[in-house]
Coordinates of C-alpha atoms in Angstrom, one line a residue:
Chain A
M559 CA 57.9 -69.6 -33.4
S560 CA 57.3 -71.2 -30.2
V561 CA 54.0 -70.8 -28.3
L562 CA 54.3 -68.0 -25.6
I563 CA 52.7 -68.4 -22.2
F564 CA 52.0 -65.7 -19.7
A565 CA 52.3 -67.4 -16.3
E566 CA 51.2 -65.3 -13.1
L567 CA 52.6 -65.7 -9.9
D568 CA 50.9 -65.0 -6.7
E569 CA 53.5 -64.3 -3.7
G570 CA 56.5 -66.0 -5.9
K571 CA 54.6 -68.8 -6.5
L572 CA 53.2 -69.9 -10.4
K573 CA 49.1 -69.1 -9.7
K574 CA 47.4 -72.7 -10.5
S575 CA 45.6 -71.1 -13.3
S576 CA 48.7 -70.3 -14.5
Q577 CA 49.7 -74.2 -14.7
E578 CA 47.0 -75.0 -16.9
A579 CA 47.6 -72.1 -19.0
I580 CA 51.3 -73.5 -19.2
F581 CA 50.2 -76.8 -19.6
Y582 CA 47.6 -75.6 -22.3
G583 CA 50.1 -74.0 -24.1
S584 CA 52.4 -76.8 -24.3
K585 CA 49.4 -79.0 -25.6
V586 CA 49.1 -76.4 -28.2
A587 CA 52.6 -76.3 -29.0
G588 CA 52.7 -79.5 -29.7
M589 CA 50.0 -79.5 -32.5
M590 CA 51.7 -76.9 -34.3
G591 CA 55.3 -78.9 -33.6
T592 CA 57.1 -76.0 -31.6
S593 CA 58.0 -75.5 -28.0
A594 CA 56.0 -73.9 -25.2
T595 CA 57.9 -70.8 -23.9
A596 CA 56.9 -69.1 -20.3
V597 CA 57.5 -65.5 -19.3
V598 CA 57.2 -64.8 -16.2
I599 CA 57.1 -61.4 -14.4
G600 CA 58.2 -60.1 -11.1
A601 CA 60.4 -61.7 -8.5
A602 CA 60.7 -65.2 -8.1
D603 CA 63.5 -68.2 -7.2
Q604 CA 64.8 -70.3 -10.0
G605 CA 63.4 -73.0 -8.3
E606 CA 60.1 -72.3 -8.4
L607 CA 60.6 -70.8 -12.3
A608 CA 62.1 -73.9 -13.2
T609 CA 58.9 -75.7 -12.7
A610 CA 57.1 -74.2 -15.5
G611 CA 58.7 -77.2 -17.1
R612 CA 56.8 -79.7 -15.1
F613 CA 53.9 -78.5 -17.2
G614 CA 55.2 -78.5 -20.4
A615 CA 57.6 -75.1 -20.6
T616 CA 60.9 -76.1 -22.1
K617 CA 62.0 -72.3 -21.8
V618 CA 61.4 -69.4 -18.9
L619 CA 62.0 -66.0 -19.4
H620 CA 62.1 -64.4 -16.2
A621 CA 61.3 -60.2 -16.5
A622 CA 62.5 -59.4 -12.9
D623 CA 63.3 -55.5 -13.4
G624 CA 62.1 -54.3 -9.7
K625 CA 59.8 -52.0 -11.1
L626 CA 57.6 -55.3 -12.4
N627 CA 57.3 -56.3 -8.7
E628 CA 53.7 -55.2 -8.6
P629 CA 51.1 -56.5 -10.9
N630 CA 50.6 -53.9 -13.5
G631 CA 48.4 -54.7 -16.7
M632 CA 49.9 -52.1 -19.1
A633 CA 53.6 -52.7 -18.2
Y634 CA 52.9 -56.4 -18.4
A635 CA 51.4 -56.2 -21.7
S636 CA 54.3 -54.5 -23.3
V637 CA 57.0 -57.3 -21.6
V638 CA 54.8 -60.1 -23.2
A639 CA 55.0 -58.1 -26.3
A640 CA 58.3 -57.5 -26.6
A641 CA 58.7 -61.4 -25.6
A642 CA 56.6 -62.4 -28.3
Q643 CA 58.5 -60.7 -30.8
Q644 CA 61.8 -61.9 -29.4
E645 CA 60.4 -65.3 -29.6
G646 CA 58.3 -64.8 -33.2
A647 CA 55.7 -66.4 -31.2
K648 CA 52.5 -66.4 -33.4
V649 CA 50.0 -68.0 -30.0
V650 CA 50.0 -66.3 -26.7
V651 CA 48.2 -68.2 -24.2
L652 CA 47.2 -66.8 -20.5
A653 CA 44.3 -67.7 -17.8
K654 CA 41.8 -65.1 -17.4
S655 CA 42.5 -62.9 -14.3
S656 CA 42.1 -59.6 -13.3
L657 CA 45.7 -59.3 -14.5
G658 CA 45.4 -61.5 -17.3
D659 CA 42.6 -59.4 -18.5
A660 CA 43.8 -56.5 -18.2
M661 CA 47.0 -57.7 -20.3
A662 CA 45.1 -59.1 -22.4
A663 CA 43.5 -56.4 -24.3
R664 CA 46.4 -54.4 -24.2
L665 CA 48.4 -57.0 -26.0
A666 CA 45.7 -57.5 -28.7
G667 CA 46.0 -53.8 -29.7
K668 CA 50.0 -53.8 -29.1
L669 CA 50.3 -57.0 -31.7
K670 CA 47.2 -56.6 -33.8
A671 CA 46.2 -60.1 -32.1
G672 CA 42.7 -62.0 -32.7
L673 CA 41.9 -62.5 -29.2
A674 CA 39.5 -65.4 -28.0
P675 CA 38.5 -64.6 -24.6
N676 CA 37.1 -67.3 -22.3
V677 CA 38.6 -70.1 -24.1
I678 CA 37.4 -73.6 -22.8
E679 CA 39.2 -75.6 -24.9
L680 CA 42.1 -76.4 -26.9
P681 CA 42.0 -75.1 -30.4
D682 CA 41.2 -76.8 -33.6
M683 CA 43.9 -76.2 -36.6
S684 CA 42.7 -78.4 -39.2
S685 CA 41.8 -75.9 -41.4
G686 CA 42.4 -72.4 -39.9
F687 CA 42.9 -71.8 -36.1
R688 CA 39.4 -72.1 -34.5
V689 CA 38.4 -72.0 -30.8
K690 CA 35.4 -73.1 -28.6
T691 CA 34.4 -70.1 -25.9
S692 CA 32.1 -69.6 -23.8
I693 CA 29.5 -66.4 -24.5
Y694 CA 26.1 -65.2 -22.8
T695 CA 27.7 -66.0 -19.7
G696 CA 28.1 -69.9 -20.0
K697 CA 24.7 -69.8 -21.9
A698 CA 26.0 -70.4 -25.4
F699 CA 29.4 -71.1 -26.7
A700 CA 30.9 -69.9 -29.9
F701 CA 33.5 -71.6 -32.2
N702 CA 35.6 -68.3 -33.3
E703 CA 37.8 -67.9 -36.3
L704 CA 40.9 -66.2 -35.7
K705 CA 42.1 -64.5 -38.7
A706 CA 45.0 -62.5 -37.4
D707 CA 48.7 -63.5 -37.5
V708 CA 48.8 -63.5 -34.2
K709 CA 46.3 -65.3 -31.7
I710 CA 45.8 -64.5 -28.1
L711 CA 43.8 -67.4 -26.2
A712 CA 42.5 -66.1 -23.0
I713 CA 41.5 -69.7 -21.2
K714 CA 39.0 -70.1 -18.2
K715 CA 39.7 -72.0 -15.3
N716 CA 39.1 -76.0 -15.7
T717 CA 39.8 -75.7 -19.2
I718 CA 42.2 -78.1 -19.1
A719 CA 42.9 -81.0 -16.4
T720 CA 46.7 -80.7 -16.1
E721 CA 49.6 -83.8 -16.1
E722 CA 52.7 -83.5 -14.9
T723 CA 55.9 -84.8 -15.7
D724 CA 59.6 -84.1 -14.2
A725 CA 61.1 -82.0 -16.8
T726 CA 62.4 -79.0 -15.7
A727 CA 62.7 -75.7 -17.9
T728 CA 65.4 -73.6 -18.3
V729 CA 65.2 -69.8 -16.8
E730 CA 66.6 -67.1 -19.2
N731 CA 66.4 -63.2 -17.8
F732 CA 64.5 -61.3 -20.0
A733 CA 65.1 -57.5 -19.7
P734 CA 63.0 -55.8 -22.5
S735 CA 63.4 -51.5 -21.9
L736 CA 60.6 -50.0 -20.0
N737 CA 58.0 -47.8 -20.9
D738 CA 57.5 -44.6 -18.9
A739 CA 54.0 -44.5 -20.0
D740 CA 53.2 -47.9 -18.9
F741 CA 53.9 -46.6 -14.8
A742 CA 50.9 -43.6 -15.0
L743 CA 48.7 -45.6 -12.8
R744 CA 49.4 -44.8 -9.1
V745 CA 47.9 -47.3 -6.3
T746 CA 47.6 -45.8 -3.4
N747 CA 45.8 -48.2 -1.2
T748 CA 45.1 -51.9 -1.4
E749 CA 42.9 -54.0 0.4
K750 CA 42.9 -57.9 -0.4
A751 CA 41.7 -60.6 1.8
T752 CA 45.0 -62.9 3.0
G753 CA 44.8 -66.3 3.6
D754 CA 41.8 -67.1 2.2
V755 CA 41.1 -69.0 -1.4
L756 CA 41.0 -66.9 -4.0
L757 CA 37.4 -67.1 -5.4
P758 CA 38.1 -67.4 -9.6
E759 CA 41.2 -69.8 -8.3
A760 CA 39.4 -71.8 -6.4
D761 CA 38.4 -75.6 -6.9
L762 CA 35.9 -75.5 -4.9
V763 CA 33.5 -73.0 -3.8
V764 CA 30.7 -72.4 -1.1
S765 CA 28.4 -69.9 -2.2
A766 CA 25.0 -68.3 0.0
G767 CA 22.1 -66.3 -0.7
R768 CA 19.4 -64.4 1.1
G769 CA 18.2 -67.4 2.5
L770 CA 21.2 -66.8 5.0
K771 CA 18.7 -64.2 6.4
G772 CA 21.8 -61.6 7.8
P773 CA 26.0 -61.1 7.6
E774 CA 25.9 -62.5 11.3
N775 CA 24.9 -66.1 10.2
W776 CA 27.7 -66.3 7.6
G777 CA 29.7 -68.3 10.3
I778 CA 28.2 -71.9 9.0
V779 CA 29.2 -71.0 5.5
E780 CA 32.7 -70.0 6.3
D781 CA 32.5 -73.3 8.5
L782 CA 31.7 -75.5 5.8
A783 CA 34.1 -73.5 3.0
K784 CA 37.1 -74.0 5.7
A785 CA 36.6 -77.7 6.4
L786 CA 36.5 -78.2 2.2
H787 CA 39.5 -75.7 1.4
A788 CA 36.8 -73.8 -0.5
A789 CA 36.2 -70.5 -1.3
T790 CA 33.1 -68.3 -0.4
A791 CA 31.1 -66.5 -2.7
C792 CA 27.4 -64.8 -2.8
S793 CA 24.4 -64.1 -4.6
K794 CA 23.8 -60.9 -5.9
P795 CA 21.4 -59.9 -3.6
V796 CA 23.7 -60.7 -0.8
S797 CA 26.6 -58.5 -1.7
D798 CA 23.9 -55.5 -2.9
L799 CA 22.3 -55.7 0.6
D800 CA 26.4 -55.2 1.3
W801 CA 26.4 -58.4 3.6
R802 CA 29.1 -59.7 1.5
P803 CA 31.8 -57.6 -0.3
H804 CA 31.1 -57.0 -3.7
H805 CA 34.2 -59.4 -4.9
E806 CA 32.4 -62.5 -3.6
H807 CA 29.1 -62.0 -5.7
V808 CA 28.8 -64.4 -8.5
G809 CA 26.7 -64.2 -11.5
Q810 CA 26.2 -62.6 -14.7
T811 CA 27.1 -59.0 -13.5
G812 CA 29.6 -60.3 -11.0
I813 CA 32.7 -63.0 -11.2
K814 CA 31.8 -65.8 -13.4
V815 CA 33.5 -69.2 -11.9
S816 CA 33.9 -72.6 -13.0
P817 CA 35.0 -74.8 -10.0
N818 CA 34.6 -78.1 -9.8
L819 CA 32.0 -78.0 -6.9
Y820 CA 29.9 -75.3 -6.4
I821 CA 27.4 -75.5 -3.4
A822 CA 24.6 -73.1 -3.2
A823 CA 22.9 -72.5 0.1
G824 CA 19.8 -70.2 0.3
I825 CA 20.2 -69.2 -3.4
S826 CA 16.8 -69.8 -5.7
G827 CA 18.4 -69.5 -9.1
A828 CA 17.9 -66.8 -11.0
I829 CA 18.7 -66.9 -14.5
Q830 CA 21.2 -64.3 -13.8
H831 CA 22.4 -66.2 -11.1
L832 CA 22.8 -69.7 -13.0
A833 CA 24.6 -67.8 -15.9
G834 CA 27.6 -67.2 -13.5
V835 CA 27.9 -70.6 -12.4
N836 CA 26.5 -73.3 -15.2
S837 CA 30.3 -73.9 -15.8
S838 CA 30.9 -75.4 -12.7
K839 CA 31.3 -79.4 -13.2
V840 CA 29.6 -80.7 -10.1
I841 CA 26.8 -78.3 -8.6
V842 CA 24.9 -78.8 -5.2
V843 CA 21.9 -76.8 -4.1
I844 CA 20.6 -76.8 -0.9
N845 CA 17.2 -74.8 -0.3
K846 CA 14.2 -75.3 1.9
D847 CA 11.9 -74.4 -0.9
P848 CA 11.1 -77.4 -3.2
D849 CA 10.6 -75.8 -6.3
A850 CA 13.8 -73.2 -6.2
P851 CA 14.6 -73.2 -10.2
F852 CA 17.9 -73.8 -9.4
F853 CA 17.5 -77.1 -8.3
K854 CA 16.5 -78.1 -12.2
S855 CA 20.6 -76.7 -12.9
A856 CA 22.1 -79.2 -9.9
D857 CA 23.2 -82.5 -9.9
Y858 CA 22.7 -82.8 -6.6
G859 CA 20.3 -81.3 -4.3
I860 CA 19.2 -81.4 -0.2
V861 CA 15.5 -79.5 0.6
G862 CA 16.0 -78.7 3.8
D863 CA 16.5 -75.9 6.4
V864 CA 20.2 -74.4 5.7
F865 CA 20.8 -73.7 9.4
E866 CA 20.5 -77.0 10.1
V867 CA 21.9 -78.7 6.4
L868 CA 25.4 -77.1 6.2
P869 CA 26.5 -77.5 10.1
K870 CA 26.0 -81.3 9.0
L871 CA 27.4 -81.4 6.1
T872 CA 30.9 -79.4 7.7
K873 CA 31.0 -82.4 10.3
A874 CA 30.7 -85.2 7.6
V875 CA 33.6 -83.2 6.0
Q876 CA 35.8 -83.2 9.3
A877 CA 34.9 -86.6 9.6
L878 CA 36.8 -87.6 6.0
Chain B
M1110 CA 34.8 -32.1 -19.2
K1111 CA 33.7 -34.5 -22.0
I1112 CA 33.1 -37.7 -21.5
L1113 CA 32.6 -40.2 -24.0
V1114 CA 30.4 -43.1 -23.1
C1115 CA 30.1 -46.4 -25.2
V1116 CA 27.0 -48.5 -24.6
T1117 CA 26.3 -52.0 -26.0
S1118 CA 22.5 -52.8 -27.2
V1119 CA 22.5 -56.6 -25.8
P1120 CA 19.6 -59.3 -25.1
D1121 CA 18.2 -58.8 -21.7
T1122 CA 19.5 -60.4 -18.9
T1123 CA 16.7 -62.9 -18.3
T1124 CA 16.6 -63.9 -22.2
K1125 CA 16.8 -67.6 -23.2
I1126 CA 19.7 -68.1 -25.9
T1127 CA 18.6 -69.6 -29.0
F1128 CA 20.4 -69.5 -32.7
T1129 CA 18.6 -70.0 -35.8
D1130 CA 20.1 -70.9 -39.3
N1131 CA 22.0 -74.2 -38.4
N1132 CA 23.3 -72.5 -35.2
T1133 CA 24.8 -69.8 -37.1
K1134 CA 22.9 -66.9 -36.2
F1135 CA 21.7 -65.2 -33.1
N1136 CA 17.6 -65.6 -32.5
K1137 CA 16.9 -62.1 -32.5
A1138 CA 12.8 -63.1 -32.4
G1139 CA 10.9 -62.5 -29.4
V1140 CA 14.3 -61.3 -27.5
Q1141 CA 14.3 -57.5 -25.6
F1142 CA 17.5 -55.5 -25.8
I1143 CA 18.7 -53.2 -23.2
T1144 CA 21.6 -50.6 -22.5
G1145 CA 24.2 -53.4 -21.5
P1146 CA 24.0 -53.5 -17.5
Y1147 CA 27.7 -52.5 -17.1
D1148 CA 27.4 -49.5 -19.9
D1149 CA 24.3 -48.5 -17.6
Y1150 CA 26.6 -48.0 -14.7
A1151 CA 29.2 -45.6 -16.6
L1152 CA 26.2 -43.6 -18.2
A1153 CA 25.1 -43.2 -14.8
R1154 CA 28.2 -41.9 -13.2
A1155 CA 29.1 -40.2 -16.5
V1156 CA 25.7 -37.7 -15.8
E1157 CA 26.7 -37.7 -12.2
L1158 CA 29.8 -36.1 -13.1
K1159 CA 28.3 -33.6 -15.3
E1160 CA 25.4 -32.5 -12.6
K1161 CA 28.9 -32.1 -9.8
L1162 CA 31.5 -30.8 -12.3
G1163 CA 29.9 -29.8 -15.1
A1164 CA 30.6 -32.0 -18.1
S1165 CA 29.0 -32.7 -21.7
V1166 CA 28.0 -36.5 -21.9
T1167 CA 28.2 -37.9 -25.3
V1168 CA 26.6 -41.9 -26.1
F1169 CA 28.8 -43.8 -28.4
N1170 CA 27.3 -46.9 -30.1
V1171 CA 28.6 -49.2 -33.0
G1172 CA 25.1 -50.6 -34.2
E1173 CA 22.6 -50.9 -36.6
A1174 CA 19.6 -48.8 -36.9
D1175 CA 17.8 -51.2 -34.0
A1176 CA 19.9 -50.0 -31.7
E1177 CA 18.6 -46.5 -31.5
P1178 CA 16.2 -47.2 -28.9
V1179 CA 18.9 -48.2 -26.5
I1180 CA 20.5 -44.9 -27.1
R1181 CA 17.6 -42.8 -26.9
K1182 CA 17.2 -44.3 -23.6
C1183 CA 20.7 -42.9 -22.7
L1184 CA 20.0 -39.5 -24.2
A1185 CA 16.8 -39.4 -21.8
I1186 CA 18.9 -40.5 -18.8
G1187 CA 20.8 -37.3 -19.3
A1188 CA 23.5 -37.6 -22.1
D1189 CA 23.7 -34.4 -24.2
D1190 CA 24.3 -36.0 -27.8
A1191 CA 25.2 -39.5 -29.2
I1192 CA 27.1 -41.1 -32.3
R1193 CA 26.0 -44.1 -33.7
V1194 CA 28.4 -46.0 -36.2
N1195 CA 26.8 -47.3 -38.9
A1196 CA 27.9 -51.0 -38.7
E1197 CA 27.5 -54.1 -37.2
P1198 CA 29.5 -54.7 -34.0
I1199 CA 31.6 -57.5 -35.7
D1200 CA 34.6 -57.9 -32.9
A1201 CA 35.9 -55.9 -30.0
Y1202 CA 38.9 -54.8 -32.1
F1203 CA 36.8 -53.7 -34.8
V1204 CA 35.0 -51.9 -32.4
A1205 CA 37.7 -50.5 -30.7
E1206 CA 39.3 -48.7 -33.7
Q1207 CA 35.6 -47.0 -34.1
I1208 CA 36.1 -45.2 -30.5
A1209 CA 39.7 -44.4 -31.3
A1210 CA 38.7 -43.0 -34.5
V1211 CA 36.3 -40.6 -32.7
A1212 CA 38.3 -39.8 -30.1
K1213 CA 41.2 -39.0 -32.2
E1214 CA 38.9 -36.2 -34.3
T1215 CA 37.4 -34.8 -30.4
P1216 CA 40.0 -35.4 -27.4
Y1217 CA 37.9 -36.7 -24.4
D1218 CA 38.4 -37.0 -21.1
L1219 CA 37.3 -39.9 -20.1
I1220 CA 36.0 -42.7 -22.0
L1221 CA 33.7 -45.0 -20.1
M1222 CA 32.0 -48.3 -20.9
G1223 CA 30.9 -51.3 -19.1
R1224 CA 33.8 -53.8 -17.9
E1225 CA 32.6 -56.2 -20.7
S1226 CA 29.2 -56.6 -22.7
I1227 CA 27.2 -59.2 -21.5
D1228 CA 26.7 -61.1 -24.8
Y1229 CA 30.7 -62.1 -25.7
N1230 CA 31.9 -61.2 -22.1
G1231 CA 35.0 -60.4 -24.1
G1232 CA 36.2 -57.1 -21.6
Q1233 CA 38.3 -56.1 -24.4
V1234 CA 37.2 -53.0 -25.8
H1235 CA 38.5 -50.8 -23.2
G1236 CA 42.1 -52.1 -23.1
I1237 CA 42.2 -51.7 -27.2
V1238 CA 41.5 -48.7 -27.2
G1239 CA 44.1 -47.4 -24.7
E1240 CA 46.9 -48.9 -26.6
M1241 CA 45.2 -47.2 -29.7
L1242 CA 45.0 -43.9 -28.1
G1243 CA 48.2 -44.3 -25.9
I1244 CA 46.3 -43.4 -22.9
P1245 CA 45.9 -46.1 -19.8
S1246 CA 43.1 -48.5 -19.1
I1247 CA 41.8 -49.5 -16.1
S1248 CA 39.1 -51.8 -15.6
P1249 CA 36.3 -53.0 -13.6
V1250 CA 36.3 -49.4 -12.0
M1251 CA 33.8 -49.5 -9.2
K1252 CA 34.3 -45.9 -7.6
L1253 CA 35.5 -42.9 -9.8
D1254 CA 35.9 -39.2 -8.9
V1255 CA 37.5 -36.3 -10.8
E1256 CA 39.7 -33.3 -9.0
G1257 CA 40.8 -31.2 -11.8
T1258 CA 42.7 -33.2 -13.8
T1259 CA 43.1 -36.6 -11.6
A1260 CA 41.0 -39.2 -11.6
K1261 CA 40.7 -40.9 -9.1
M1262 CA 39.2 -44.8 -8.9
T1263 CA 38.8 -47.8 -6.9
R1264 CA 39.3 -50.8 -9.4
E1265 CA 38.1 -54.8 -8.2
I1266 CA 40.9 -57.0 -8.2
E1267 CA 40.9 -60.8 -7.3
G1268 CA 39.7 -61.0 -3.5
G1269 CA 40.0 -57.2 -2.8
K1270 CA 40.5 -53.7 -4.2
E1271 CA 43.0 -51.2 -5.2
D1272 CA 42.7 -47.4 -4.8
I1273 CA 44.4 -45.6 -8.3
E1274 CA 45.4 -42.2 -9.4
A1275 CA 45.6 -41.0 -12.6
Q1276 CA 46.1 -38.4 -15.0
L1277 CA 43.3 -38.0 -17.6
P1278 CA 42.6 -38.7 -20.4
L1279 CA 41.6 -42.2 -19.7
V1280 CA 40.0 -45.4 -20.5
L1281 CA 37.6 -47.1 -18.0
G1282 CA 35.5 -50.2 -17.9
C1283 CA 32.9 -49.6 -15.1
Q1284 CA 30.8 -51.6 -12.8
E1285 CA 28.7 -51.5 -9.9
P1286 CA 28.4 -49.6 -7.2
I1287 CA 30.4 -47.1 -9.2
A1288 CA 26.5 -45.6 -9.4
E1289 CA 23.1 -46.3 -9.3
W1290 CA 21.8 -47.1 -12.5
K1291 CA 19.3 -44.4 -13.5
I1292 CA 15.7 -44.4 -14.9
P1293 CA 14.6 -41.6 -17.2
N1294 CA 12.2 -39.4 -16.4
M1295 CA 9.2 -37.8 -18.4
R1296 CA 10.7 -34.4 -19.1
G1297 CA 14.0 -36.9 -20.0
I1298 CA 12.1 -38.9 -23.0
M1299 CA 10.9 -35.8 -24.1
T1300 CA 14.1 -33.9 -24.6
A1301 CA 15.9 -37.0 -25.5
R1302 CA 13.6 -37.0 -29.2
T1303 CA 15.2 -33.7 -30.3
K1304 CA 18.7 -34.6 -28.8
P1305 CA 21.2 -34.5 -31.5
L1306 CA 22.2 -38.1 -32.8
K1307 CA 25.0 -38.1 -35.9
I1308 CA 25.4 -41.2 -37.6
V1309 CA 29.0 -42.3 -39.1
Q1310 CA 30.1 -45.0 -41.3
P1311 CA 32.8 -46.9 -40.1
A1312 CA 36.5 -45.9 -40.0
G1313 CA 38.6 -49.0 -40.9
Q1314 CA 37.2 -52.5 -41.6
D1315 CA 39.5 -54.6 -39.3
S1316 CA 37.8 -58.0 -38.1
L1317 CA 40.4 -60.1 -36.7
T1318 CA 37.9 -62.9 -35.8
A1319 CA 35.0 -64.3 -36.9
V1320 CA 32.1 -66.5 -35.4
A1321 CA 31.1 -69.9 -37.0
N1322 CA 29.2 -71.1 -35.3
Y1323 CA 27.4 -71.3 -32.0
E1324 CA 26.5 -74.2 -30.0
M1325 CA 24.3 -74.6 -26.3
P1326 CA 25.4 -76.7 -23.6
A1327 CA 24.7 -79.9 -22.8
P1328 CA 22.0 -80.1 -20.6
R1329 CA 22.7 -81.7 -17.1
G1330 CA 21.6 -84.6 -15.9
A1331 CA 18.4 -85.2 -13.6
V1332 CA 19.1 -83.6 -10.4
K1333 CA 19.7 -86.5 -7.6
M1334 CA 17.9 -85.7 -4.3
I1335 CA 19.1 -86.2 -0.7
P1336 CA 17.0 -86.1 1.9
A1337 CA 17.9 -83.4 4.7
D1338 CA 18.3 -85.7 7.9
E1339 CA 20.8 -87.8 5.7
A1340 CA 22.8 -84.5 4.8
E1341 CA 26.3 -86.6 5.7
T1342 CA 25.6 -89.0 2.5
L1343 CA 25.9 -85.9 0.4
I1344 CA 29.3 -85.4 1.6
K1345 CA 29.7 -89.2 0.6
L1346 CA 28.7 -89.3 -3.1
L1347 CA 30.9 -85.9 -3.6
R1348 CA 33.8 -88.4 -2.5
T1349 CA 33.0 -91.5 -4.1
E1350 CA 30.6 -90.5 -6.9
A1351 CA 31.5 -87.1 -8.4
K1352 CA 34.9 -87.5 -7.0
V1353 CA 35.4 -84.2 -6.7
I1354 CA 36.4 -83.8 -2.9

């Protein structure tokens, strides 16, 4: 009956978003009077796996078959479905990510589960099972009643503030039989930025728009991001102009982010851009145009030249 | 090659979202409905593949009669025919069931759709359809070519992208820059009027979720302006007042 959480690895470590998912899942388990079990897939050492306990999981099922070393949404979904069956889980929690999204849908199909995407709060189980989700790209919220026997909750970043204890989880090997059909895709090449803070995972984001005037000027954006340990992002025109790669584009048709801090430099704040960032906790807008619509949605604003303001901010951060 | 392109009819991206009936219904008054922007990319690539390789392109929608302008526009852009399942698209599982039912009757080599609809942002339908048909699903696909029975794709992943090869049939969730959006020309608009649009009744009634009510986000407090020549004050405020750094 336990609550099952899929916890994603990044280079052998539990991702921060997955720690949130484990904590969230353990809270749901508490509400249901049961325990939380995490499923981890891929190579990781026992010590790292046991840290799932710090966020509330009592048990970790570790699927370590070598075929699962590379992320694979279809195969991973089959593993989680097998784990859900073994544990009799009625609630499956995972963090939204490229991999998590791909898995959630396949899982919903396998388990005929009610899937709530973009969950932003703990469920209300006072009558039925109701979860609050973000819709219209953050322009509104919906309270979803999940009617199916099995429920899948895909949680957004910053849905819950984690608390840690010094508990450790017991780790069990989990080796369900794997289905060849799940390995039908052949990945021929992977290009991934290394060393950078991944945008969907980032607590702090420094984003810039056409006000930067050209890709050659991104140094001042990267400097501030580096000083803050933030991820860099950009507006749609910037990605359309190929000044920055598409995976940095935030907005209605790009990545949706919900960091603690979103700094927007030289972005006017079109409604489609706001949609992708408006669940950020704190928004800072820097623009030379005092009438830029983004100021209306900001917590802090600076009317000024980004070429002067950004280096000043970088210096101030370095002086902290 | 047979391609099915599944499209949604959604409020224009500039729509100010409001609700009626004590926040239980989306307020359609004055709202312009458009083809889902991601679906538009899927359709544009399907039409390009048709022109390049020869293919039939069928547009598919689960919606009521008011979705027909969106379907006709897809026909004007270059799809050959259309199927509308006459039902409200209640949830992702229900919509996936309709697509799977059609695809079981007529096998398609490619089932394309947007990575997500821009109303519910679920991004679930392609994965559920793939599961129902027992074929791979891939999303978000930003590049697609077909050589014989092999599809060569590029998928966006966190912080990068990967190239993937797979055998048809496939279900794909698409996004830019898979193709440039197409604007219908006059000839397309004229011929779209007479292209076949089949209306079918829904298969199954499985909805696993229901929206009880909606809520608008709380407005942000007033913006605190900081003079440009005191920009460093901002960093202090972010640490001591907002406590985010």
